[in-house]
């Protein structure tokens, strides 16, 4: 059901302050910066093979990423798995007793539909399922 790792989300205080590391040190290219109002974050995407690194900067004090930064500082925030059917992946996980943060897919960054699993029922890893929204341009 899971096809590949779509992206790894990394919480940051400031995308701009992280560019010297991701571009200057690692030599990656920031493909796009996009605000995702529904998640209260600004995102920046760096392609690494088939997978992206997604920097996540909070845009509001009540953003889930703001709370994470307050508690943990900058670092890995979540792992996102690409699947052909987010609803089926959520239903499957829910059926196994995993606590869902979304019962239904919601709009995410990069023209995707996404759904999250609670980290307290996934052994500490905030887990996302994502797929290309119907009709949206497909990203690698
Ligand atoms: N990874 C692992 N554990 C995490 C976590 C993360 N990213 N975020 C929170 N937790 C832990 C907390 O530390 C806390 O642990 P303790 O109970 O041991 O202290 C526990 O989860 C529960 O915390 P909570 O107070 O119940 O929940 P929060 O208010 O901290 O919210 C979460 C956590 C995951 C429910 C919330 O961040 C959420 O709904 N996330 C899904 C959406 C999201 O993250 N969007 C941003 C990215 C969007 C994008 O990719 O575009």
mmCIF file with all atom_site columns, C-alpha atoms and ligand atoms in Angstrom:
data_model
loop_
_atom_site.group_PDB
_atom_site.id
_atom_site.type_symbol
_atom_site.label_atom_id
_atom_site.label_alt_id
_atom_site.label_comp_id
_atom_site.label_asym_id
_atom_site.label_entity_id
_atom_site.label_seq_id
_atom_site.pdbx_PDB_ins_code
_atom_site.Cartn_x
_atom_site.Cartn_y
_atom_site.Cartn_z
_atom_site.occupancy
_atom_site.B_iso_or_equiv
_atom_site.pdbx_formal_charge
_atom_site.auth_seq_id
_atom_site.auth_comp_id
_atom_site.auth_asym_id
_atom_site.auth_atom_id
_atom_site.pdbx_PDB_model_num
ATOM   1   C CA  . UNK A 1 1   ? 0.000   0.000  0.000   1.00 0.00 ? 1   UNK A CA  1
ATOM   2   C CA  . UNK A 1 2   ? 2.876   2.383  0.827   1.00 0.00 ? 2   UNK A CA  1
ATOM   3   C CA  . UNK A 1 3   ? 4.858   3.164  -2.324  1.00 0.00 ? 3   UNK A CA  1
ATOM   4   C CA  . UNK A 1 4   ? 7.806   5.273  -1.179  1.00 0.00 ? 4   UNK A CA  1
ATOM   5   C CA  . UNK A 1 5   ? 8.872   7.977  1.271   1.00 0.00 ? 5   UNK A CA  1
ATOM   6   C CA  . UNK A 1 6   ? 7.388   11.143 -0.187  1.00 0.00 ? 6   UNK A CA  1
ATOM   7   C CA  . UNK A 1 7   ? 9.036   13.572 2.197   1.00 0.00 ? 7   UNK A CA  1
ATOM   8   C CA  . UNK A 1 8   ? 10.624  14.083 5.582   1.00 0.00 ? 8   UNK A CA  1
ATOM   9   C CA  . UNK A 1 9   ? 9.274   17.091 7.448   1.00 0.00 ? 9   UNK A CA  1
ATOM   10  C CA  . UNK A 1 10  ? 11.798  19.147 9.414   1.00 0.00 ? 10  UNK A CA  1
ATOM   11  C CA  . UNK A 1 11  ? 10.653  21.814 11.868  1.00 0.00 ? 11  UNK A CA  1
ATOM   12  C CA  . UNK A 1 12  ? 12.584  25.093 11.633  1.00 0.00 ? 12  UNK A CA  1
ATOM   13  C CA  . UNK A 1 13  ? 12.270  28.535 13.181  1.00 0.00 ? 13  UNK A CA  1
ATOM   14  C CA  . UNK A 1 14  ? 13.073  30.234 9.874   1.00 0.00 ? 14  UNK A CA  1
ATOM   15  C CA  . UNK A 1 15  ? 13.356  28.804 6.347   1.00 0.00 ? 15  UNK A CA  1
ATOM   16  C CA  . UNK A 1 16  ? 15.687  31.638 5.327   1.00 0.00 ? 16  UNK A CA  1
ATOM   17  C CA  . UNK A 1 17  ? 18.068  30.940 8.214   1.00 0.00 ? 17  UNK A CA  1
ATOM   18  C CA  . UNK A 1 18  ? 18.247  27.258 7.158   1.00 0.00 ? 18  UNK A CA  1
ATOM   19  C CA  . UNK A 1 19  ? 19.064  27.911 3.487   1.00 0.00 ? 19  UNK A CA  1
ATOM   20  C CA  . UNK A 1 20  ? 22.839  28.240 4.033   1.00 0.00 ? 20  UNK A CA  1
ATOM   21  C CA  . UNK A 1 21  ? 22.820  24.684 5.440   1.00 0.00 ? 21  UNK A CA  1
ATOM   22  C CA  . UNK A 1 22  ? 20.573  22.937 2.923   1.00 0.00 ? 22  UNK A CA  1
ATOM   23  C CA  . UNK A 1 23  ? 21.846  24.835 -0.122  1.00 0.00 ? 23  UNK A CA  1
ATOM   24  C CA  . UNK A 1 24  ? 25.358  25.864 0.922   1.00 0.00 ? 24  UNK A CA  1
ATOM   25  C CA  . UNK A 1 25  ? 26.481  22.813 2.911   1.00 0.00 ? 25  UNK A CA  1
ATOM   26  C CA  . UNK A 1 26  ? 24.380  20.001 1.405   1.00 0.00 ? 26  UNK A CA  1
ATOM   27  C CA  . UNK A 1 27  ? 24.223  21.498 -2.093  1.00 0.00 ? 27  UNK A CA  1
ATOM   28  C CA  . UNK A 1 28  ? 20.479  20.982 -2.473  1.00 0.00 ? 28  UNK A CA  1
ATOM   29  C CA  . UNK A 1 29  ? 18.182  23.333 -4.356  1.00 0.00 ? 29  UNK A CA  1
ATOM   30  C CA  . UNK A 1 30  ? 15.092  24.883 -2.835  1.00 0.00 ? 30  UNK A CA  1
ATOM   31  C CA  . UNK A 1 31  ? 12.469  24.120 -5.495  1.00 0.00 ? 31  UNK A CA  1
ATOM   32  C CA  . UNK A 1 32  ? 9.650   26.097 -3.994  1.00 0.00 ? 32  UNK A CA  1
ATOM   33  C CA  . UNK A 1 33  ? 8.385   27.867 -0.915  1.00 0.00 ? 33  UNK A CA  1
ATOM   34  C CA  . UNK A 1 34  ? 4.687   27.495 -0.246  1.00 0.00 ? 34  UNK A CA  1
ATOM   35  C CA  . UNK A 1 35  ? 2.369   28.541 2.551   1.00 0.00 ? 35  UNK A CA  1
ATOM   36  C CA  . UNK A 1 36  ? -0.151  25.940 3.735   1.00 0.00 ? 36  UNK A CA  1
ATOM   37  C CA  . UNK A 1 37  ? -2.821  27.900 5.632   1.00 0.00 ? 37  UNK A CA  1
ATOM   38  C CA  . UNK A 1 38  ? -4.705  24.787 6.760   1.00 0.00 ? 38  UNK A CA  1
ATOM   39  C CA  . UNK A 1 39  ? -1.562  23.597 8.619   1.00 0.00 ? 39  UNK A CA  1
ATOM   40  C CA  . UNK A 1 40  ? -0.369  27.090 9.656   1.00 0.00 ? 40  UNK A CA  1
ATOM   41  C CA  . UNK A 1 41  ? 3.074   26.562 8.135   1.00 0.00 ? 41  UNK A CA  1
ATOM   42  C CA  . UNK A 1 42  ? 5.353   27.868 5.392   1.00 0.00 ? 42  UNK A CA  1
ATOM   43  C CA  . UNK A 1 43  ? 7.120   25.048 3.623   1.00 0.00 ? 43  UNK A CA  1
ATOM   44  C CA  . UNK A 1 44  ? 10.266  24.777 1.520   1.00 0.00 ? 44  UNK A CA  1
ATOM   45  C CA  . UNK A 1 45  ? 10.961  21.704 -0.632  1.00 0.00 ? 45  UNK A CA  1
ATOM   46  C CA  . UNK A 1 46  ? 14.347  20.210 -1.547  1.00 0.00 ? 46  UNK A CA  1
ATOM   47  C CA  . UNK A 1 47  ? 14.361  17.200 -3.871  1.00 0.00 ? 47  UNK A CA  1
ATOM   48  C CA  . UNK A 1 48  ? 16.606  14.275 -2.923  1.00 0.00 ? 48  UNK A CA  1
ATOM   49  C CA  . UNK A 1 49  ? 16.040  11.446 -5.412  1.00 0.00 ? 49  UNK A CA  1
ATOM   50  C CA  . UNK A 1 50  ? 12.367  10.510 -5.285  1.00 0.00 ? 50  UNK A CA  1
ATOM   51  C CA  . UNK A 1 51  ? 11.998  12.044 -1.827  1.00 0.00 ? 51  UNK A CA  1
ATOM   52  C CA  . UNK A 1 52  ? 11.782  15.633 -0.646  1.00 0.00 ? 52  UNK A CA  1
ATOM   53  C CA  . UNK A 1 53  ? 12.992  17.345 2.471   1.00 0.00 ? 53  UNK A CA  1
ATOM   54  C CA  . UNK A 1 54  ? 10.237  19.676 3.619   1.00 0.00 ? 54  UNK A CA  1
ATOM   55  C CA  . UNK A 1 55  ? 11.242  22.512 5.920   1.00 0.00 ? 55  UNK A CA  1
ATOM   56  C CA  . UNK A 1 56  ? 8.320   23.602 8.090   1.00 0.00 ? 56  UNK A CA  1
ATOM   57  C CA  . UNK A 1 57  ? 8.204   27.104 9.532   1.00 0.00 ? 57  UNK A CA  1
ATOM   58  C CA  . UNK A 1 58  ? 5.216   27.999 11.734  1.00 0.00 ? 58  UNK A CA  1
ATOM   59  C CA  . UNK A 1 59  ? 3.063   30.933 10.633  1.00 0.00 ? 59  UNK A CA  1
ATOM   60  C CA  . UNK A 1 60  ? 1.049   31.232 13.852  1.00 0.00 ? 60  UNK A CA  1
ATOM   61  C CA  . UNK A 1 61  ? 1.686   30.661 17.555  1.00 0.00 ? 61  UNK A CA  1
ATOM   62  C CA  . UNK A 1 62  ? -0.914  27.863 17.568  1.00 0.00 ? 62  UNK A CA  1
ATOM   63  C CA  . UNK A 1 63  ? 0.665   26.058 14.596  1.00 0.00 ? 63  UNK A CA  1
ATOM   64  C CA  . UNK A 1 64  ? 1.437   22.385 15.384  1.00 0.00 ? 64  UNK A CA  1
ATOM   65  C CA  . UNK A 1 65  ? 5.006   23.138 14.360  1.00 0.00 ? 65  UNK A CA  1
ATOM   66  C CA  . UNK A 1 66  ? 5.281   26.084 16.794  1.00 0.00 ? 66  UNK A CA  1
ATOM   67  C CA  . UNK A 1 67  ? 4.406   23.775 19.674  1.00 0.00 ? 67  UNK A CA  1
ATOM   68  C CA  . UNK A 1 68  ? 6.927   21.193 18.471  1.00 0.00 ? 68  UNK A CA  1
ATOM   69  C CA  . UNK A 1 69  ? 9.711   23.812 18.218  1.00 0.00 ? 69  UNK A CA  1
ATOM   70  C CA  . UNK A 1 70  ? 8.956   25.119 21.683  1.00 0.00 ? 70  UNK A CA  1
ATOM   71  C CA  . UNK A 1 71  ? 9.321   21.655 23.174  1.00 0.00 ? 71  UNK A CA  1
ATOM   72  C CA  . UNK A 1 72  ? 12.078  20.119 21.018  1.00 0.00 ? 72  UNK A CA  1
ATOM   73  C CA  . UNK A 1 73  ? 13.801  22.849 19.039  1.00 0.00 ? 73  UNK A CA  1
ATOM   74  C CA  . UNK A 1 74  ? 14.567  22.364 15.338  1.00 0.00 ? 74  UNK A CA  1
ATOM   75  C CA  . UNK A 1 75  ? 14.683  18.810 13.967  1.00 0.00 ? 75  UNK A CA  1
ATOM   76  C CA  . UNK A 1 76  ? 12.846  15.964 12.266  1.00 0.00 ? 76  UNK A CA  1
ATOM   77  C CA  . UNK A 1 77  ? 9.096   16.436 12.688  1.00 0.00 ? 77  UNK A CA  1
ATOM   78  C CA  . UNK A 1 78  ? 7.398   13.743 10.591  1.00 0.00 ? 78  UNK A CA  1
ATOM   79  C CA  . UNK A 1 79  ? 7.779   11.090 7.909   1.00 0.00 ? 79  UNK A CA  1
ATOM   80  C CA  . UNK A 1 80  ? 5.363   11.099 4.964   1.00 0.00 ? 80  UNK A CA  1
ATOM   81  C CA  . UNK A 1 81  ? 4.623   7.977  2.925   1.00 0.00 ? 81  UNK A CA  1
ATOM   82  C CA  . UNK A 1 82  ? 3.239   8.208  -0.581  1.00 0.00 ? 82  UNK A CA  1
ATOM   83  C CA  . UNK A 1 83  ? 0.291   5.923  -1.171  1.00 0.00 ? 83  UNK A CA  1
ATOM   84  C CA  . UNK A 1 84  ? -2.214  5.575  -3.986  1.00 0.00 ? 84  UNK A CA  1
ATOM   85  C CA  . UNK A 1 85  ? -5.122  5.901  -1.566  1.00 0.00 ? 85  UNK A CA  1
ATOM   86  C CA  . UNK A 1 86  ? -4.832  7.955  1.648   1.00 0.00 ? 86  UNK A CA  1
ATOM   87  C CA  . UNK A 1 87  ? -8.336  7.043  2.786   1.00 0.00 ? 87  UNK A CA  1
ATOM   88  C CA  . UNK A 1 88  ? -7.557  3.336  2.498   1.00 0.00 ? 88  UNK A CA  1
ATOM   89  C CA  . UNK A 1 89  ? -4.259  3.803  4.364   1.00 0.00 ? 89  UNK A CA  1
ATOM   90  C CA  . UNK A 1 90  ? -6.012  5.706  7.166   1.00 0.00 ? 90  UNK A CA  1
ATOM   91  C CA  . UNK A 1 91  ? -8.776  3.098  7.363   1.00 0.00 ? 91  UNK A CA  1
ATOM   92  C CA  . UNK A 1 92  ? -6.203  0.306  7.478   1.00 0.00 ? 92  UNK A CA  1
ATOM   93  C CA  . UNK A 1 93  ? -4.215  1.970  10.291  1.00 0.00 ? 93  UNK A CA  1
ATOM   94  C CA  . UNK A 1 94  ? -7.401  2.826  12.186  1.00 0.00 ? 94  UNK A CA  1
ATOM   95  C CA  . UNK A 1 95  ? -8.527  -0.770 11.851  1.00 0.00 ? 95  UNK A CA  1
ATOM   96  C CA  . UNK A 1 96  ? -5.272  -1.849 13.506  1.00 0.00 ? 96  UNK A CA  1
ATOM   97  C CA  . UNK A 1 97  ? -6.058  0.384  16.483  1.00 0.00 ? 97  UNK A CA  1
ATOM   98  C CA  . UNK A 1 98  ? -3.819  3.318  15.545  1.00 0.00 ? 98  UNK A CA  1
ATOM   99  C CA  . UNK A 1 99  ? -5.094  6.734  16.643  1.00 0.00 ? 99  UNK A CA  1
ATOM   100 C CA  . UNK A 1 100 ? -5.884  8.860  13.604  1.00 0.00 ? 100 UNK A CA  1
ATOM   101 C CA  . UNK A 1 101 ? -5.417  12.619 13.527  1.00 0.00 ? 101 UNK A CA  1
ATOM   102 C CA  . UNK A 1 102 ? -7.516  12.744 10.358  1.00 0.00 ? 102 UNK A CA  1
ATOM   103 C CA  . UNK A 1 103 ? -10.435 10.439 9.621   1.00 0.00 ? 103 UNK A CA  1
ATOM   104 C CA  . UNK A 1 104 ? -10.531 11.818 6.059   1.00 0.00 ? 104 UNK A CA  1
ATOM   105 C CA  . UNK A 1 105 ? -7.750  13.218 3.834   1.00 0.00 ? 105 UNK A CA  1
ATOM   106 C CA  . UNK A 1 106 ? -7.225  17.001 4.026   1.00 0.00 ? 106 UNK A CA  1
ATOM   107 C CA  . UNK A 1 107 ? -5.362  19.379 1.679   1.00 0.00 ? 107 UNK A CA  1
ATOM   108 C CA  . UNK A 1 108 ? -1.617  19.555 2.333   1.00 0.00 ? 108 UNK A CA  1
ATOM   109 C CA  . UNK A 1 109 ? 1.382   21.179 0.685   1.00 0.00 ? 109 UNK A CA  1
ATOM   110 C CA  . UNK A 1 110 ? 2.463   20.411 -2.876  1.00 0.00 ? 110 UNK A CA  1
ATOM   111 C CA  . UNK A 1 111 ? -1.126  19.833 -4.154  1.00 0.00 ? 111 UNK A CA  1
ATOM   112 C CA  . UNK A 1 112 ? -1.431  16.693 -2.035  1.00 0.00 ? 112 UNK A CA  1
ATOM   113 C CA  . UNK A 1 113 ? -4.160  15.139 0.021   1.00 0.00 ? 113 UNK A CA  1
ATOM   114 C CA  . UNK A 1 114 ? -2.808  14.099 3.401   1.00 0.00 ? 114 UNK A CA  1
ATOM   115 C CA  . UNK A 1 115 ? -3.773  12.307 6.592   1.00 0.00 ? 115 UNK A CA  1
ATOM   116 C CA  . UNK A 1 116 ? -1.776  11.921 9.827   1.00 0.00 ? 116 UNK A CA  1
ATOM   117 C CA  . UNK A 1 117 ? -1.408  9.253  12.513  1.00 0.00 ? 117 UNK A CA  1
ATOM   118 C CA  . UNK A 1 118 ? -0.838  10.307 16.122  1.00 0.00 ? 118 UNK A CA  1
ATOM   119 C CA  . UNK A 1 119 ? 2.815   9.839  17.183  1.00 0.00 ? 119 UNK A CA  1
ATOM   120 C CA  . UNK A 1 120 ? 1.734   8.373  20.507  1.00 0.00 ? 120 UNK A CA  1
ATOM   121 C CA  . UNK A 1 121 ? 0.331   5.334  18.710  1.00 0.00 ? 121 UNK A CA  1
ATOM   122 C CA  . UNK A 1 122 ? 3.137   5.008  16.126  1.00 0.00 ? 122 UNK A CA  1
ATOM   123 C CA  . UNK A 1 123 ? 6.070   4.523  18.513  1.00 0.00 ? 123 UNK A CA  1
ATOM   124 C CA  . UNK A 1 124 ? 6.949   8.218  18.522  1.00 0.00 ? 124 UNK A CA  1
ATOM   125 C CA  . UNK A 1 125 ? 7.054   8.996  14.791  1.00 0.00 ? 125 UNK A CA  1
ATOM   126 C CA  . UNK A 1 126 ? 4.434   11.450 13.509  1.00 0.00 ? 126 UNK A CA  1
ATOM   127 C CA  . UNK A 1 127 ? 3.329   9.629  10.365  1.00 0.00 ? 127 UNK A CA  1
ATOM   128 C CA  . UNK A 1 128 ? 1.693   11.110 7.278   1.00 0.00 ? 128 UNK A CA  1
ATOM   129 C CA  . UNK A 1 129 ? 0.072   9.415  4.302   1.00 0.00 ? 129 UNK A CA  1
ATOM   130 C CA  . UNK A 1 130 ? -0.126  11.501 1.151   1.00 0.00 ? 130 UNK A CA  1
ATOM   131 C CA  . UNK A 1 131 ? -1.207  11.257 -2.464  1.00 0.00 ? 131 UNK A CA  1
ATOM   132 C CA  . UNK A 1 132 ? -1.579  13.621 -5.385  1.00 0.00 ? 132 UNK A CA  1
ATOM   133 C CA  . UNK A 1 133 ? -4.958  15.347 -5.299  1.00 0.00 ? 133 UNK A CA  1
ATOM   134 C CA  . UNK A 1 134 ? -7.169  14.286 -8.216  1.00 0.00 ? 134 UNK A CA  1
ATOM   135 C CA  . UNK A 1 135 ? -6.634  16.688 -11.125 1.00 0.00 ? 135 UNK A CA  1
ATOM   136 C CA  . UNK A 1 136 ? -3.548  18.277 -9.540  1.00 0.00 ? 136 UNK A CA  1
ATOM   137 C CA  . UNK A 1 137 ? -0.233  18.201 -11.410 1.00 0.00 ? 137 UNK A CA  1
ATOM   138 C CA  . UNK A 1 138 ? 1.730   15.120 -10.343 1.00 0.00 ? 138 UNK A CA  1
ATOM   139 C CA  . UNK A 1 139 ? 5.049   15.692 -8.569  1.00 0.00 ? 139 UNK A CA  1
ATOM   140 C CA  . UNK A 1 140 ? 7.752   13.055 -8.651  1.00 0.00 ? 140 UNK A CA  1
HETATM 141 N N1  . LIG B 2 .   ? 6.785   13.742 16.615  1.00 0.00 ? 1   LIG B N1  1
HETATM 142 C C1  . LIG B 2 .   ? 6.777   12.937 17.702  1.00 0.00 ? 1   LIG B C1  1
HETATM 143 N N2  . LIG B 2 .   ? 6.073   13.228 18.828  1.00 0.00 ? 1   LIG B N2  1
HETATM 144 C C2  . LIG B 2 .   ? 5.379   14.375 18.826  1.00 0.00 ? 1   LIG B C2  1
HETATM 145 C C3  . LIG B 2 .   ? 5.347   15.247 17.734  1.00 0.00 ? 1   LIG B C3  1
HETATM 146 C C4  . LIG B 2 .   ? 6.102   14.905 16.584  1.00 0.00 ? 1   LIG B C4  1
HETATM 147 N N3  . LIG B 2 .   ? 6.119   15.690 15.510  1.00 0.00 ? 1   LIG B N3  1
HETATM 148 N N4  . LIG B 2 .   ? 4.553   16.305 18.031  1.00 0.00 ? 1   LIG B N4  1
HETATM 149 C C5  . LIG B 2 .   ? 4.108   16.104 19.267  1.00 0.00 ? 1   LIG B C5  1
HETATM 150 N N5  . LIG B 2 .   ? 4.594   14.956 19.750  1.00 0.00 ? 1   LIG B N5  1
HETATM 151 C C6  . LIG B 2 .   ? 4.372   14.386 21.072  1.00 0.00 ? 1   LIG B C6  1
HETATM 152 C C7  . LIG B 2 .   ? 4.416   15.435 22.152  1.00 0.00 ? 1   LIG B C7  1
HETATM 153 O O1  . LIG B 2 .   ? 5.736   15.665 22.536  1.00 0.00 ? 1   LIG B O1  1
HETATM 154 C C8  . LIG B 2 .   ? 3.600   14.792 23.236  1.00 0.00 ? 1   LIG B C8  1
HETATM 155 O O2  . LIG B 2 .   ? 4.412   13.864 23.922  1.00 0.00 ? 1   LIG B O2  1
HETATM 156 P P1  . LIG B 2 .   ? 4.326   13.672 25.519  1.00 0.00 ? 1   LIG B P1  1
HETATM 157 O O3  . LIG B 2 .   ? 2.900   13.311 25.798  1.00 0.00 ? 1   LIG B O3  1
HETATM 158 O O4  . LIG B 2 .   ? 5.289   12.567 25.805  1.00 0.00 ? 1   LIG B O4  1
HETATM 159 O O5  . LIG B 2 .   ? 4.703   14.996 26.109  1.00 0.00 ? 1   LIG B O5  1
HETATM 160 C C9  . LIG B 2 .   ? 2.570   13.989 22.467  1.00 0.00 ? 1   LIG B C9  1
HETATM 161 O O6  . LIG B 2 .   ? 3.057   13.893 21.113  1.00 0.00 ? 1   LIG B O6  1
HETATM 162 C C10 . LIG B 2 .   ? 1.182   14.532 22.370  1.00 0.00 ? 1   LIG B C10 1
HETATM 163 O O7  . LIG B 2 .   ? 1.198   15.848 22.358  1.00 0.00 ? 1   LIG B O7  1
HETATM 164 P P2  . LIG B 2 .   ? -0.218  16.598 22.421  1.00 0.00 ? 1   LIG B P2  1
HETATM 165 O O8  . LIG B 2 .   ? -0.065  17.717 23.416  1.00 0.00 ? 1   LIG B O8  1
HETATM 166 O O9  . LIG B 2 .   ? -1.366  15.687 22.579  1.00 0.00 ? 1   LIG B O9  1
HETATM 167 O O10 . LIG B 2 .   ? -0.391  17.103 21.013  1.00 0.00 ? 1   LIG B O10 1
HETATM 168 P P3  . LIG B 2 .   ? 0.197   18.392 20.396  1.00 0.00 ? 1   LIG B P3  1
HETATM 169 O O11 . LIG B 2 .   ? -0.741  19.503 20.654  1.00 0.00 ? 1   LIG B O11 1
HETATM 170 O O12 . LIG B 2 .   ? 1.636   18.543 20.738  1.00 0.00 ? 1   LIG B O12 1
HETATM 171 O O13 . LIG B 2 .   ? 0.075   18.026 18.856  1.00 0.00 ? 1   LIG B O13 1
HETATM 172 C C11 . LIG B 2 .   ? 0.106   16.500 17.073  1.00 0.00 ? 1   LIG B C11 1
HETATM 173 C C12 . LIG B 2 .   ? 0.820   16.972 18.330  1.00 0.00 ? 1   LIG B C12 1
HETATM 174 C C13 . LIG B 2 .   ? 1.000   15.478 16.402  1.00 0.00 ? 1   LIG B C13 1
HETATM 175 C C14 . LIG B 2 .   ? -1.226  15.904 17.457  1.00 0.00 ? 1   LIG B C14 1
HETATM 176 C C15 . LIG B 2 .   ? -0.104  17.754 16.152  1.00 0.00 ? 1   LIG B C15 1
HETATM 177 O O14 . LIG B 2 .   ? 1.160   18.341 15.881  1.00 0.00 ? 1   LIG B O14 1
HETATM 178 C C16 . LIG B 2 .   ? -0.776  17.414 14.856  1.00 0.00 ? 1   LIG B C16 1
HETATM 179 O O15 . LIG B 2 .   ? -1.999  17.332 14.788  1.00 0.00 ? 1   LIG B O15 1
HETATM 180 N N6  . LIG B 2 .   ? 0.020   17.208 13.755  1.00 0.00 ? 1   LIG B N6  1
HETATM 181 C C17 . LIG B 2 .   ? -0.515  16.862 12.454  1.00 0.00 ? 1   LIG B C17 1
HETATM 182 C C18 . LIG B 2 .   ? -0.485  18.012 11.499  1.00 0.00 ? 1   LIG B C18 1
HETATM 183 C C19 . LIG B 2 .   ? 0.872   18.600 11.336  1.00 0.00 ? 1   LIG B C19 1
HETATM 184 O O16 . LIG B 2 .   ? 1.846   18.235 11.990  1.00 0.00 ? 1   LIG B O16 1
HETATM 185 N N7  . LIG B 2 .   ? 0.974   19.575 10.395  1.00 0.00 ? 1   LIG B N7  1
HETATM 186 C C20 . LIG B 2 .   ? 2.213   20.248 10.086  1.00 0.00 ? 1   LIG B C20 1
HETATM 187 C C21 . LIG B 2 .   ? 2.888   19.689 8.845   1.00 0.00 ? 1   LIG B C21 1
HETATM 188 C C22 . LIG B 2 .   ? 2.030   19.857 7.621   1.00 0.00 ? 1   LIG B C22 1
HETATM 189 C C23 . LIG B 2 .   ? 2.722   19.624 6.292   1.00 0.00 ? 1   LIG B C23 1
HETATM 190 O O17 . LIG B 2 .   ? 3.527   18.687 6.146   1.00 0.00 ? 1   LIG B O17 1
HETATM 191 O O18 . LIG B 2 .   ? 2.424   20.379 5.371   1.00 0.00 ? 1   LIG B O18 1
#
